[in-house]
mmCIF file of C-alpha atoms and ligand atoms in Angstrom:
data_model
loop_
_atom_site.group_PDB
_atom_site.id
_atom_site.type_symbol
_atom_site.label_atom_id
_atom_site.label_comp_id
_atom_site.label_asym_id
_atom_site.label_seq_id
_atom_site.Cartn_x
_atom_site.Cartn_y
_atom_site.Cartn_z
ATOM 1 C CA MET E 1 173.571 232.932 66.836
ATOM 2 C CA SER E 2 172.448 235.872 69.023
ATOM 3 C CA SER E 3 172.529 239.422 67.621
ATOM 4 C CA THR E 4 175.478 240.302 69.931
ATOM 5 C CA GLU E 5 177.425 237.310 68.642
ATOM 6 C CA LYS E 6 176.625 238.386 65.076
ATOM 7 C CA ILE E 7 177.897 241.929 65.731
ATOM 8 C CA ASN E 8 181.051 240.508 67.327
ATOM 9 C CA LEU E 9 181.686 238.269 64.337
ATOM 10 C CA ASP E 10 180.966 241.188 61.959
ATOM 11 C CA SER E 11 183.484 243.456 63.586
ATOM 12 C CA PHE E 12 186.045 240.682 64.021
ATOM 13 C CA CYS E 13 185.890 239.840 60.297
ATOM 14 C CA ARG E 14 186.251 243.497 59.373
ATOM 15 C CA ALA E 15 189.205 244.027 61.726
ATOM 16 C CA LEU E 16 190.992 240.822 60.679
ATOM 17 C CA PRO E 17 193.937 241.661 58.365
ATOM 18 C CA LYS E 18 192.805 239.778 55.262
ATOM 19 C CA VAL E 19 194.386 238.388 52.117
ATOM 20 C CA GLU E 20 192.470 238.410 48.820
ATOM 21 C CA LEU E 21 193.763 235.994 46.199
ATOM 22 C CA HIS E 22 190.856 235.866 43.739
ATOM 23 C CA ALA E 23 189.489 239.214 42.542
ATOM 24 C CA HIS E 24 188.740 240.148 38.913
ATOM 25 C CA LEU E 25 189.237 243.888 38.425
ATOM 26 C CA ASN E 26 186.093 244.604 36.405
ATOM 27 C CA GLY E 27 183.927 242.268 38.487
ATOM 28 C CA SER E 28 185.173 243.969 41.660
ATOM 29 C CA LEU E 29 183.961 247.467 40.782
ATOM 30 C CA SER E 30 181.240 248.531 43.199
ATOM 31 C CA LEU E 31 178.171 250.431 42.025
ATOM 32 C CA ARG E 32 179.808 253.554 43.514
ATOM 33 C CA ILE E 33 182.887 253.138 41.295
ATOM 34 C CA MET E 34 180.744 252.309 38.252
ATOM 35 C CA LYS E 35 178.698 255.480 38.781
ATOM 36 C CA LYS E 36 181.903 257.512 39.081
ATOM 37 C CA LEU E 37 183.249 256.048 35.814
ATOM 38 C CA TYR E 38 179.915 256.654 34.138
ATOM 39 C CA GLU E 39 179.942 260.320 35.227
ATOM 40 C CA LEU E 40 183.477 260.618 33.887
ATOM 41 C CA GLN E 41 182.416 259.308 30.474
ATOM 42 C CA HIS E 42 179.435 261.625 30.565
ATOM 43 C CA SER E 43 181.583 264.682 31.277
ATOM 44 C CA ASP E 44 183.912 263.669 28.416
ATOM 45 C CA GLY E 45 180.906 263.319 26.084
ATOM 46 C CA ARG E 46 181.982 259.718 25.443
ATOM 47 C CA ILE E 47 178.900 257.770 26.497
ATOM 48 C CA LEU E 48 179.122 254.328 24.919
ATOM 49 C CA MET E 49 175.919 252.999 26.435
ATOM 50 C CA ASP E 50 173.520 254.037 29.163
ATOM 51 C CA LEU E 51 174.207 252.532 32.556
ATOM 52 C CA PRO E 52 171.350 250.046 32.935
ATOM 53 C CA ASN E 53 169.973 248.882 36.260
ATOM 54 C CA ILE E 54 172.522 246.371 37.454
ATOM 55 C CA GLU E 55 170.591 243.493 38.975
ATOM 56 C CA GLU E 56 172.337 240.794 40.963
ATOM 57 C CA PRO E 57 172.770 237.710 38.770
ATOM 58 C CA ASN E 58 170.888 234.449 39.383
ATOM 59 C CA SER E 59 172.923 232.223 37.094
ATOM 60 C CA LEU E 60 176.352 231.994 35.460
ATOM 61 C CA GLU E 61 174.728 233.129 32.228
ATOM 62 C CA GLU E 62 173.290 236.268 33.862
ATOM 63 C CA CYS E 63 176.638 236.927 35.521
ATOM 64 C CA PHE E 64 178.466 236.834 32.183
ATOM 65 C CA GLN E 65 175.895 239.229 30.696
ATOM 66 C CA LEU E 66 176.992 241.863 33.239
ATOM 67 C CA PHE E 67 180.686 242.020 32.311
ATOM 68 C CA PRO E 68 180.194 243.847 28.964
ATOM 69 C CA ILE E 69 178.350 246.587 30.897
ATOM 70 C CA VAL E 70 181.270 247.044 33.280
ATOM 71 C CA HIS E 71 183.760 246.816 30.405
ATOM 72 C CA SER E 72 182.002 249.713 28.659
ATOM 73 C CA LEU E 73 182.993 251.862 31.668
ATOM 74 C CA THR E 74 186.679 250.871 31.597
ATOM 75 C CA SER E 75 187.339 251.502 27.934
ATOM 76 C CA THR E 76 190.172 254.055 28.242
ATOM 77 C CA SER E 77 193.542 253.921 30.049
ATOM 78 C CA GLU E 78 192.393 256.715 32.348
ATOM 79 C CA ALA E 79 189.225 254.811 33.342
ATOM 80 C CA VAL E 80 191.223 251.601 33.931
ATOM 81 C CA PHE E 81 193.648 253.575 36.114
ATOM 82 C CA ILE E 82 190.838 255.131 38.172
ATOM 83 C CA ALA E 83 189.038 251.779 38.462
ATOM 84 C CA THR E 84 192.243 250.153 39.744
ATOM 85 C CA CYS E 85 192.957 252.868 42.334
ATOM 86 C CA ASP E 86 189.361 252.960 43.609
ATOM 87 C CA MET E 87 189.040 249.176 43.767
ATOM 88 C CA ILE E 88 192.292 248.948 45.764
ATOM 89 C CA GLY E 89 190.887 251.671 48.068
ATOM 90 C CA GLU E 90 187.748 249.607 48.726
ATOM 91 C CA PHE E 91 189.708 246.455 49.542
ATOM 92 C CA TYR E 92 191.913 248.550 51.824
ATOM 93 C CA ASP E 93 188.850 249.988 53.600
ATOM 94 C CA ASP E 94 187.669 246.406 54.153
ATOM 95 C CA GLY E 95 190.892 245.518 56.001
ATOM 96 C CA VAL E 96 192.697 243.715 53.179
ATOM 97 C CA ILE E 97 196.494 243.822 53.582
ATOM 98 C CA TYR E 98 197.403 241.809 50.495
ATOM 99 C CA LEU E 99 195.539 241.748 47.187
ATOM 100 C CA GLU E 100 196.168 239.848 43.988
ATOM 101 C CA VAL E 101 194.040 241.541 41.358
ATOM 102 C CA ARG E 102 193.536 239.758 38.059
ATOM 103 C CA SER E 103 192.361 241.290 34.816
ATOM 104 C CA THR E 104 192.140 240.443 31.109
ATOM 105 C CA PRO E 105 194.142 242.809 28.839
ATOM 106 C CA ARG E 106 191.627 244.525 26.585
ATOM 107 C CA ALA E 107 192.232 246.627 23.474
ATOM 108 C CA VAL E 108 189.711 249.249 22.349
ATOM 109 C CA ASP E 109 190.089 250.200 18.691
ATOM 110 C CA GLY E 110 191.844 253.529 18.278
ATOM 111 C CA VAL E 111 191.724 254.210 22.033
ATOM 112 C CA MET E 112 193.809 251.701 23.987
ATOM 113 C CA THR E 113 196.094 248.742 23.254
ATOM 114 C CA LYS E 114 196.283 245.646 25.473
ATOM 115 C CA LYS E 115 199.696 246.826 26.671
ATOM 116 C CA GLU E 116 198.285 250.257 27.597
ATOM 117 C CA TYR E 117 195.491 248.505 29.500
ATOM 118 C CA VAL E 118 198.024 246.478 31.507
ATOM 119 C CA GLU E 119 200.217 249.542 32.114
ATOM 120 C CA ALA E 120 197.204 251.509 33.380
ATOM 121 C CA ILE E 121 196.616 248.820 36.012
ATOM 122 C CA ILE E 122 200.291 248.833 37.022
ATOM 123 C CA ARG E 123 200.167 252.640 37.270
ATOM 124 C CA GLY E 124 197.094 252.296 39.473
ATOM 125 C CA ILE E 125 198.908 249.849 41.746
ATOM 126 C CA ILE E 126 201.999 252.080 42.007
ATOM 127 C CA THR E 127 199.918 255.208 42.725
ATOM 128 C CA SER E 128 197.945 253.329 45.396
ATOM 129 C CA LYS E 129 201.164 252.498 47.258
ATOM 130 C CA ASN E 130 201.286 256.133 48.369
ATOM 131 C CA ARG E 131 197.552 256.439 49.025
ATOM 132 C CA TYR E 132 197.181 253.123 50.868
ATOM 133 C CA PRO E 133 200.636 252.030 52.094
ATOM 134 C CA GLU E 134 199.225 249.233 54.289
ATOM 135 C CA ILE E 135 198.019 247.140 51.356
ATOM 136 C CA LEU E 136 200.390 245.229 49.085
ATOM 137 C CA VAL E 137 199.015 244.646 45.588
ATOM 138 C CA LYS E 138 200.099 242.283 42.801
ATOM 139 C CA TYR E 139 198.680 241.729 39.327
ATOM 140 C CA LEU E 140 197.803 238.455 37.591
ATOM 141 C CA ILE E 141 197.195 238.770 33.851
ATOM 142 C CA SER E 142 194.084 236.868 32.776
ATOM 143 C CA VAL E 143 193.473 234.720 29.738
ATOM 144 C CA ASP E 144 189.801 234.613 28.754
ATOM 145 C CA ARG E 145 189.057 231.037 27.648
ATOM 146 C CA MET E 146 186.208 232.368 25.504
ATOM 147 C CA LYS E 147 188.320 234.720 23.368
ATOM 148 C CA GLY E 148 190.192 232.117 21.282
ATOM 149 C CA TYR E 149 193.759 230.934 20.735
ATOM 150 C CA GLU E 150 195.232 234.143 19.209
ATOM 151 C CA SER E 151 193.994 236.314 22.061
ATOM 152 C CA ALA E 152 195.276 233.815 24.653
ATOM 153 C CA LYS E 153 198.687 233.783 22.939
ATOM 154 C CA GLN E 154 198.829 237.613 22.892
ATOM 155 C CA ASN E 155 197.959 237.840 26.597
ATOM 156 C CA ILE E 156 200.542 235.249 27.548
ATOM 157 C CA GLU E 157 203.270 236.962 25.498
ATOM 158 C CA LEU E 158 202.312 240.261 27.100
ATOM 159 C CA ALA E 159 202.435 238.670 30.556
ATOM 160 C CA ILE E 160 205.940 237.335 29.838
ATOM 161 C CA GLU E 161 207.063 240.795 28.681
ATOM 162 C CA MET E 162 205.490 242.451 31.738
ATOM 163 C CA ILE E 163 206.952 240.115 34.359
ATOM 164 C CA GLU E 164 210.393 241.029 33.001
ATOM 165 C CA GLN E 165 209.623 244.741 33.077
ATOM 166 C CA TYR E 166 207.599 244.882 36.306
ATOM 167 C CA PRO E 167 208.589 241.830 38.400
ATOM 168 C CA ASP E 168 207.439 243.514 41.618
ATOM 169 C CA TYR E 169 203.876 243.826 40.331
ATOM 170 C CA VAL E 170 203.122 241.264 37.626
ATOM 171 C CA VAL E 171 203.524 237.859 39.246
ATOM 172 C CA GLY E 172 201.181 235.433 37.564
ATOM 173 C CA LEU E 173 198.640 234.338 35.044
ATOM 174 C CA ASP E 174 194.965 233.483 35.528
ATOM 175 C CA LEU E 175 192.843 231.274 33.316
ATOM 176 C CA SER E 176 189.236 232.483 33.493
ATOM 177 C CA GLY E 177 186.207 233.326 31.338
ATOM 178 C CA ASP E 178 182.818 231.699 30.795
ATOM 179 C CA PRO E 179 183.409 228.089 31.914
ATOM 180 C CA SER E 180 180.778 226.729 29.546
ATOM 181 C CA LYS E 181 182.678 228.014 26.491
ATOM 182 C CA GLY E 182 186.146 227.942 24.897
ATOM 183 C CA SER E 183 189.264 226.090 25.927
ATOM 184 C CA ALA E 184 191.829 226.020 28.746
ATOM 185 C CA PHE E 185 194.840 226.569 26.416
ATOM 186 C CA LEU E 186 197.087 224.518 28.702
ATOM 187 C CA GLU E 187 199.877 224.199 26.124
ATOM 188 C CA LEU E 188 200.113 228.008 26.024
ATOM 189 C CA LEU E 189 200.031 228.274 29.807
ATOM 190 C CA GLU E 190 203.065 225.982 29.951
ATOM 191 C CA LYS E 191 205.049 228.679 28.117
ATOM 192 C CA SER E 192 204.232 231.265 30.788
ATOM 193 C CA ARG E 193 205.169 228.857 33.559
ATOM 194 C CA LYS E 194 208.631 228.492 31.976
ATOM 195 C CA ALA E 195 208.932 232.308 32.017
ATOM 196 C CA GLY E 196 208.477 232.329 35.811
ATOM 197 C CA LEU E 197 204.814 233.278 36.014
ATOM 198 C CA LYS E 198 202.761 231.544 38.688
ATOM 199 C CA ILE E 199 199.507 230.099 37.394
ATOM 200 C CA THR E 200 196.026 229.948 38.820
ATOM 201 C CA ALA E 201 193.243 228.296 36.825
ATOM 202 C CA HIS E 202 189.470 228.424 37.225
ATOM 203 C CA CYS E 203 188.431 224.804 37.410
ATOM 204 C CA ALA E 204 185.108 222.928 37.479
ATOM 205 C CA GLU E 205 182.660 225.833 37.795
ATOM 206 C CA VAL E 206 180.559 223.591 35.569
ATOM 207 C CA PRO E 207 180.833 219.792 35.186
ATOM 208 C CA ASN E 208 183.588 218.870 32.698
ATOM 209 C CA GLU E 209 185.455 215.761 33.779
ATOM 210 C CA ILE E 210 188.005 215.662 30.949
ATOM 211 C CA GLU E 211 189.059 219.290 31.393
ATOM 212 C CA ILE E 212 189.224 218.913 35.178
ATOM 213 C CA MET E 213 191.637 215.977 34.786
ATOM 214 C CA ASP E 214 193.716 217.936 32.235
ATOM 215 C CA ILE E 215 193.963 220.912 34.595
ATOM 216 C CA LEU E 216 194.889 218.721 37.581
ATOM 217 C CA ASN E 217 197.566 216.965 35.503
ATOM 218 C CA PHE E 218 198.921 220.375 34.478
ATOM 219 C CA LYS E 219 199.343 221.198 38.211
ATOM 220 C CA PRO E 220 198.689 224.968 38.385
ATOM 221 C CA ASP E 221 200.014 226.731 41.493
ATOM 222 C CA ARG E 222 196.421 227.388 42.589
ATOM 223 C CA LEU E 223 192.921 226.520 41.447
ATOM 224 C CA GLY E 224 189.725 228.603 41.493
ATOM 225 C CA HIS E 225 186.358 227.217 42.666
ATOM 226 C CA CYS E 226 186.633 223.436 41.998
ATOM 227 C CA THR E 227 182.860 223.256 42.427
ATOM 228 C CA CYS E 228 181.654 220.357 40.271
ATOM 229 C CA ILE E 229 184.156 217.847 41.633
ATOM 230 C CA HIS E 230 182.582 216.545 44.848
ATOM 231 C CA PRO E 231 179.924 213.853 44.190
ATOM 232 C CA THR E 232 177.215 215.998 45.852
ATOM 233 C CA LEU E 233 177.937 218.838 43.393
ATOM 234 C CA ASN E 234 177.758 217.046 40.059
ATOM 235 C CA GLY E 235 181.218 215.528 40.404
ATOM 236 C CA LYS E 236 182.493 212.062 41.281
ATOM 237 C CA GLU E 237 184.256 210.502 44.257
ATOM 238 C CA GLU E 238 187.307 209.576 42.085
ATOM 239 C CA LEU E 239 187.636 213.176 40.876
ATOM 240 C CA PHE E 240 187.374 214.494 44.430
ATOM 241 C CA GLN E 241 190.046 212.063 45.627
ATOM 242 C CA ARG E 242 192.279 213.089 42.729
ATOM 243 C CA LEU E 243 191.825 216.748 43.738
ATOM 244 C CA ILE E 244 192.680 216.002 47.371
ATOM 245 C CA GLN E 245 195.806 214.071 46.324
ATOM 246 C CA SER E 246 196.950 217.040 44.203
ATOM 247 C CA ASN E 247 197.171 219.196 47.366
ATOM 248 C CA ILE E 248 196.829 222.311 45.152
ATOM 249 C CA PRO E 249 195.441 225.295 47.127
ATOM 250 C CA ILE E 250 191.920 226.275 46.088
ATOM 251 C CA GLU E 251 190.429 229.787 46.069
ATOM 252 C CA LEU E 252 186.841 229.472 47.345
ATOM 253 C CA CYS E 253 184.254 232.150 46.596
ATOM 254 C CA LEU E 254 181.059 231.303 48.495
ATOM 255 C CA THR E 255 178.696 234.060 47.361
ATOM 256 C CA SER E 256 179.858 233.857 43.751
ATOM 257 C CA ASN E 257 178.929 230.168 43.538
ATOM 258 C CA ILE E 258 175.579 230.690 45.271
ATOM 259 C CA LYS E 259 174.596 233.662 43.090
ATOM 260 C CA CYS E 260 175.687 231.845 39.919
ATOM 261 C CA GLY E 261 173.562 228.898 41.030
ATOM 262 C CA THR E 262 176.362 226.316 40.787
ATOM 263 C CA VAL E 263 175.989 225.469 44.510
ATOM 264 C CA PRO E 264 172.455 225.127 45.983
ATOM 265 C CA SER E 265 173.134 226.589 49.468
ATOM 266 C CA TYR E 266 175.999 227.874 51.625
ATOM 267 C CA ASP E 267 175.852 224.797 53.873
ATOM 268 C CA LEU E 268 176.395 222.513 50.863
ATOM 269 C CA HIS E 269 179.317 224.509 49.433
ATOM 270 C CA GLN E 270 182.490 222.573 48.577
ATOM 271 C CA PHE E 271 184.162 224.557 51.382
ATOM 272 C CA LYS E 272 182.681 221.974 53.765
ATOM 273 C CA TYR E 273 184.187 218.934 52.052
ATOM 274 C CA LEU E 274 187.561 220.526 51.385
ATOM 275 C CA TYR E 275 187.854 221.956 54.899
ATOM 276 C CA GLU E 276 186.923 218.617 56.468
ATOM 277 C CA ALA E 277 189.509 216.875 54.275
ATOM 278 C CA GLY E 278 192.188 219.335 55.496
ATOM 279 C CA HIS E 279 192.803 220.500 51.920
ATOM 280 C CA PRO E 280 194.606 223.870 51.431
ATOM 281 C CA ILE E 281 191.911 226.509 50.861
ATOM 282 C CA CYS E 282 191.502 230.268 50.949
ATOM 283 C CA ILE E 283 188.432 232.498 51.124
ATOM 284 C CA ALA E 284 188.031 235.033 48.300
ATOM 285 C CA THR E 285 185.407 237.282 46.686
ATOM 286 C CA ASP E 286 185.728 236.664 42.893
ATOM 287 C CA ASP E 287 183.651 239.697 41.771
ATOM 288 C CA LYS E 288 182.739 241.737 44.826
ATOM 289 C CA GLY E 289 180.944 244.369 42.708
ATOM 290 C CA VAL E 290 178.822 242.005 40.633
ATOM 291 C CA PHE E 291 177.939 239.861 43.674
ATOM 292 C CA ASN E 292 177.632 242.763 46.109
ATOM 293 C CA THR E 293 179.944 241.272 48.693
ATOM 294 C CA SER E 294 183.247 241.976 50.472
ATOM 295 C CA LEU E 295 186.023 239.789 51.826
ATOM 296 C CA SER E 296 184.834 240.484 55.399
ATOM 297 C CA LYS E 297 181.348 239.267 54.450
ATOM 298 C CA GLU E 298 182.795 236.096 52.909
ATOM 299 C CA PHE E 299 184.725 235.374 56.121
ATOM 300 C CA GLU E 300 181.589 235.954 58.153
ATOM 301 C CA LEU E 301 179.575 233.594 55.926
ATOM 302 C CA ALA E 302 182.242 230.880 56.196
ATOM 303 C CA ALA E 303 182.409 231.289 59.982
ATOM 304 C CA ARG E 304 178.616 231.080 60.341
ATOM 305 C CA HIS E 305 177.945 228.200 57.978
ATOM 306 C CA PHE E 306 180.937 226.043 58.912
ATOM 307 C CA GLN E 307 181.260 226.962 62.620
ATOM 308 C CA LEU E 308 184.765 228.396 62.356
ATOM 309 C CA SER E 309 186.320 229.977 65.460
ATOM 310 C CA GLN E 310 188.021 233.381 65.318
ATOM 311 C CA ASP E 311 191.357 231.633 65.686
ATOM 312 C CA THR E 312 190.552 229.414 62.671
ATOM 313 C CA LEU E 313 189.787 232.559 60.642
ATOM 314 C CA CYS E 314 193.233 233.911 61.588
ATOM 315 C CA GLN E 315 194.802 230.593 60.580
ATOM 316 C CA LEU E 316 192.975 230.617 57.229
ATOM 317 C CA THR E 317 194.366 234.095 56.535
ATOM 318 C CA ILE E 318 197.884 232.997 57.430
ATOM 319 C CA ASN E 319 197.450 230.034 55.070
ATOM 320 C CA SER E 320 196.357 232.409 52.289
ATOM 321 C CA VAL E 321 199.671 234.238 52.681
ATOM 322 C CA LYS E 322 201.443 230.902 52.211
ATOM 323 C CA TYR E 323 199.523 230.203 48.967
ATOM 324 C CA SER E 324 199.983 233.752 47.619
ATOM 325 C CA PHE E 325 202.402 234.699 44.847
ATOM 326 C CA ALA E 326 204.215 237.247 47.045
ATOM 327 C CA SER E 327 207.965 236.937 47.679
ATOM 328 C CA GLU E 328 209.216 235.070 50.764
ATOM 329 C CA ILE E 329 210.189 238.361 52.452
ATOM 330 C CA GLU E 330 206.736 239.818 51.764
ATOM 331 C CA LYS E 331 205.059 236.651 53.043
ATOM 332 C CA SER E 332 207.039 236.792 56.251
ATOM 333 C CA ARG E 333 206.045 240.440 56.854
ATOM 334 C CA LEU E 334 202.364 239.757 56.115
ATOM 335 C CA THR E 335 202.359 236.748 58.447
ATOM 336 C CA ASP E 336 203.820 238.920 61.221
ATOM 337 C CA VAL E 337 200.974 241.440 60.788
ATOM 338 C CA ILE E 338 198.315 238.719 61.062
ATOM 339 C CA ASN E 339 200.035 237.023 63.991
ATOM 340 C CA ALA E 340 200.202 240.366 65.848
ATOM 341 C CA PHE E 341 196.433 240.773 65.346
ATOM 342 C CA ARG E 342 195.830 237.160 66.391
ATOM 343 C CA PHE E 343 197.866 237.573 69.566
ATOM 344 C CA GLN E 344 196.126 240.856 70.409
ATOM 345 C CA SER E 345 192.613 239.468 69.834
ATOM 346 C CA VAL E 346 193.319 236.370 71.928
ATOM 347 C CA SER E 347 194.592 238.521 74.819
ATOM 348 C CA THR E 348 191.589 240.887 74.489
ATOM 349 C CA VAL E 349 189.209 237.907 74.740
ATOM 350 C CA SER E 350 191.001 236.477 77.807
ATOM 351 C CA ASN E 351 191.131 239.928 79.499
ATOM 352 C CA THR E 352 187.383 240.415 79.101
ATOM 353 C CA LYS E 353 186.540 236.963 80.563
HETATM 354 C C1 6MZ F 1 181.807 234.162 38.235
HETATM 355 N N1 6MZ F 1 182.843 233.317 37.846
HETATM 356 C C2 6MZ F 1 183.801 233.573 36.898
HETATM 357 N N2 6MZ F 1 184.276 232.524 36.192
HETATM 358 C C3 6MZ F 1 185.168 232.696 35.202
HETATM 359 N N3 6MZ F 1 185.645 233.898 34.834
HETATM 360 C C4 6MZ F 1 185.199 234.974 35.500
HETATM 361 C C5 6MZ F 1 184.279 234.865 36.570
HETATM 362 N N4 6MZ F 1 184.058 236.097 37.048
HETATM 363 C C6 6MZ F 1 184.805 236.951 36.285
HETATM 364 N N5 6MZ F 1 185.478 236.275 35.340
HETATM 365 C C7 6MZ F 1 186.366 236.807 34.276
HETATM 366 O O1 6MZ F 1 186.760 238.117 34.638
HETATM 367 C C8 6MZ F 1 186.350 239.062 33.634
HETATM 368 C C9 6MZ F 1 185.992 240.384 34.288
HETATM 369 O O2 6MZ F 1 187.144 240.980 34.824
HETATM 370 P P1 6MZ F 1 188.339 241.583 33.932
HETATM 371 O O3 6MZ F 1 187.731 242.235 32.710
HETATM 372 O O4 6MZ F 1 189.252 240.437 33.545
HETATM 373 O O5 6MZ F 1 189.002 242.566 34.846
HETATM 374 C C10 6MZ F 1 185.165 238.373 32.945
HETATM 375 O O6 6MZ F 1 184.953 238.896 31.652
HETATM 376 C C11 6MZ F 1 185.611 236.912 32.952
HETATM 377 O O7 6MZ F 1 186.517 236.664 31.888
HETATM 378 ZN ZN1 ZN F 2 186.922 234.048 39.151
#
């Protein structure tokens, strides 16, 4: 690729109206936002720990060591609110028109309850509607597989309460957390499905055939990663075929998998096999702060490594709208925005020929 082609792809990916379906709030905080939150703690005289040098992780283990550092900066309702607003602002600046942010309710003794944590995020989303009217934001409440049954139950009950109170904002549930630990709590997730919450589950970030089959049989609305399923990535052909038959849309986060070391190189990412099989997929960031990426960069990487045309990138974004947890009216409006861009960019290309 020549440098002019690279610049063209860069600016196309930035201009493309994008849809982000897999972003963890605390993992998405850039160094700039972390420094701002740190200064805030400092000025309040509430320093919990010094902000260490945040190095990019080289493994899943190193990645999971970073989250407690970020969590120490979002340990009050006010900090969670600011983090939410600023993170939405960064996605907006990157050309994202629809964002589903996910986050695990966290209580801090004597400072914040799980409900206050969730309400701070919702307040952040509502406030951002005025600041950034062109981006529509929804919230998925996360269950951390590592934190045990009681915590999972609390989060799910809270999610059920919140979808009743804030149906425009809280739309789903996310199963996440260190994939090498804990449990998927599928029987609890069933309860939230009955309450109308959509479900997305991290699946197969590490090899675990039994759990992968359990998750596929549970049929979440979407899946995250699905890395160790293809035979070239520590999976098996039967598992891959079972995944393809499920037709469940998969959120793919290229840089996250490379930096966590679960995929050896971009060219060998499961994107290739799923895209070639015509499986429903979407491009997402996972933790744009921790992995120092952006949704535009992820689109650019996918385009470069899998030879995707600009029109295919538009189509992938339109597909993401389809797999989102937005309402049908919202989906129709978002699709119109992307189609308008697609039409305009096609006519610009033909006019310059
Ligand atoms: C890299 N791959 C991943 N796999 C699984 N879970 C992940 C993750 N990246 C992030 N999280 C989950 O998101 C939390 C941070 O955001 P919140 O505090 O919820 O906003 C992490 O503690 C973990 O539970
Ligand atoms: Zn994730």
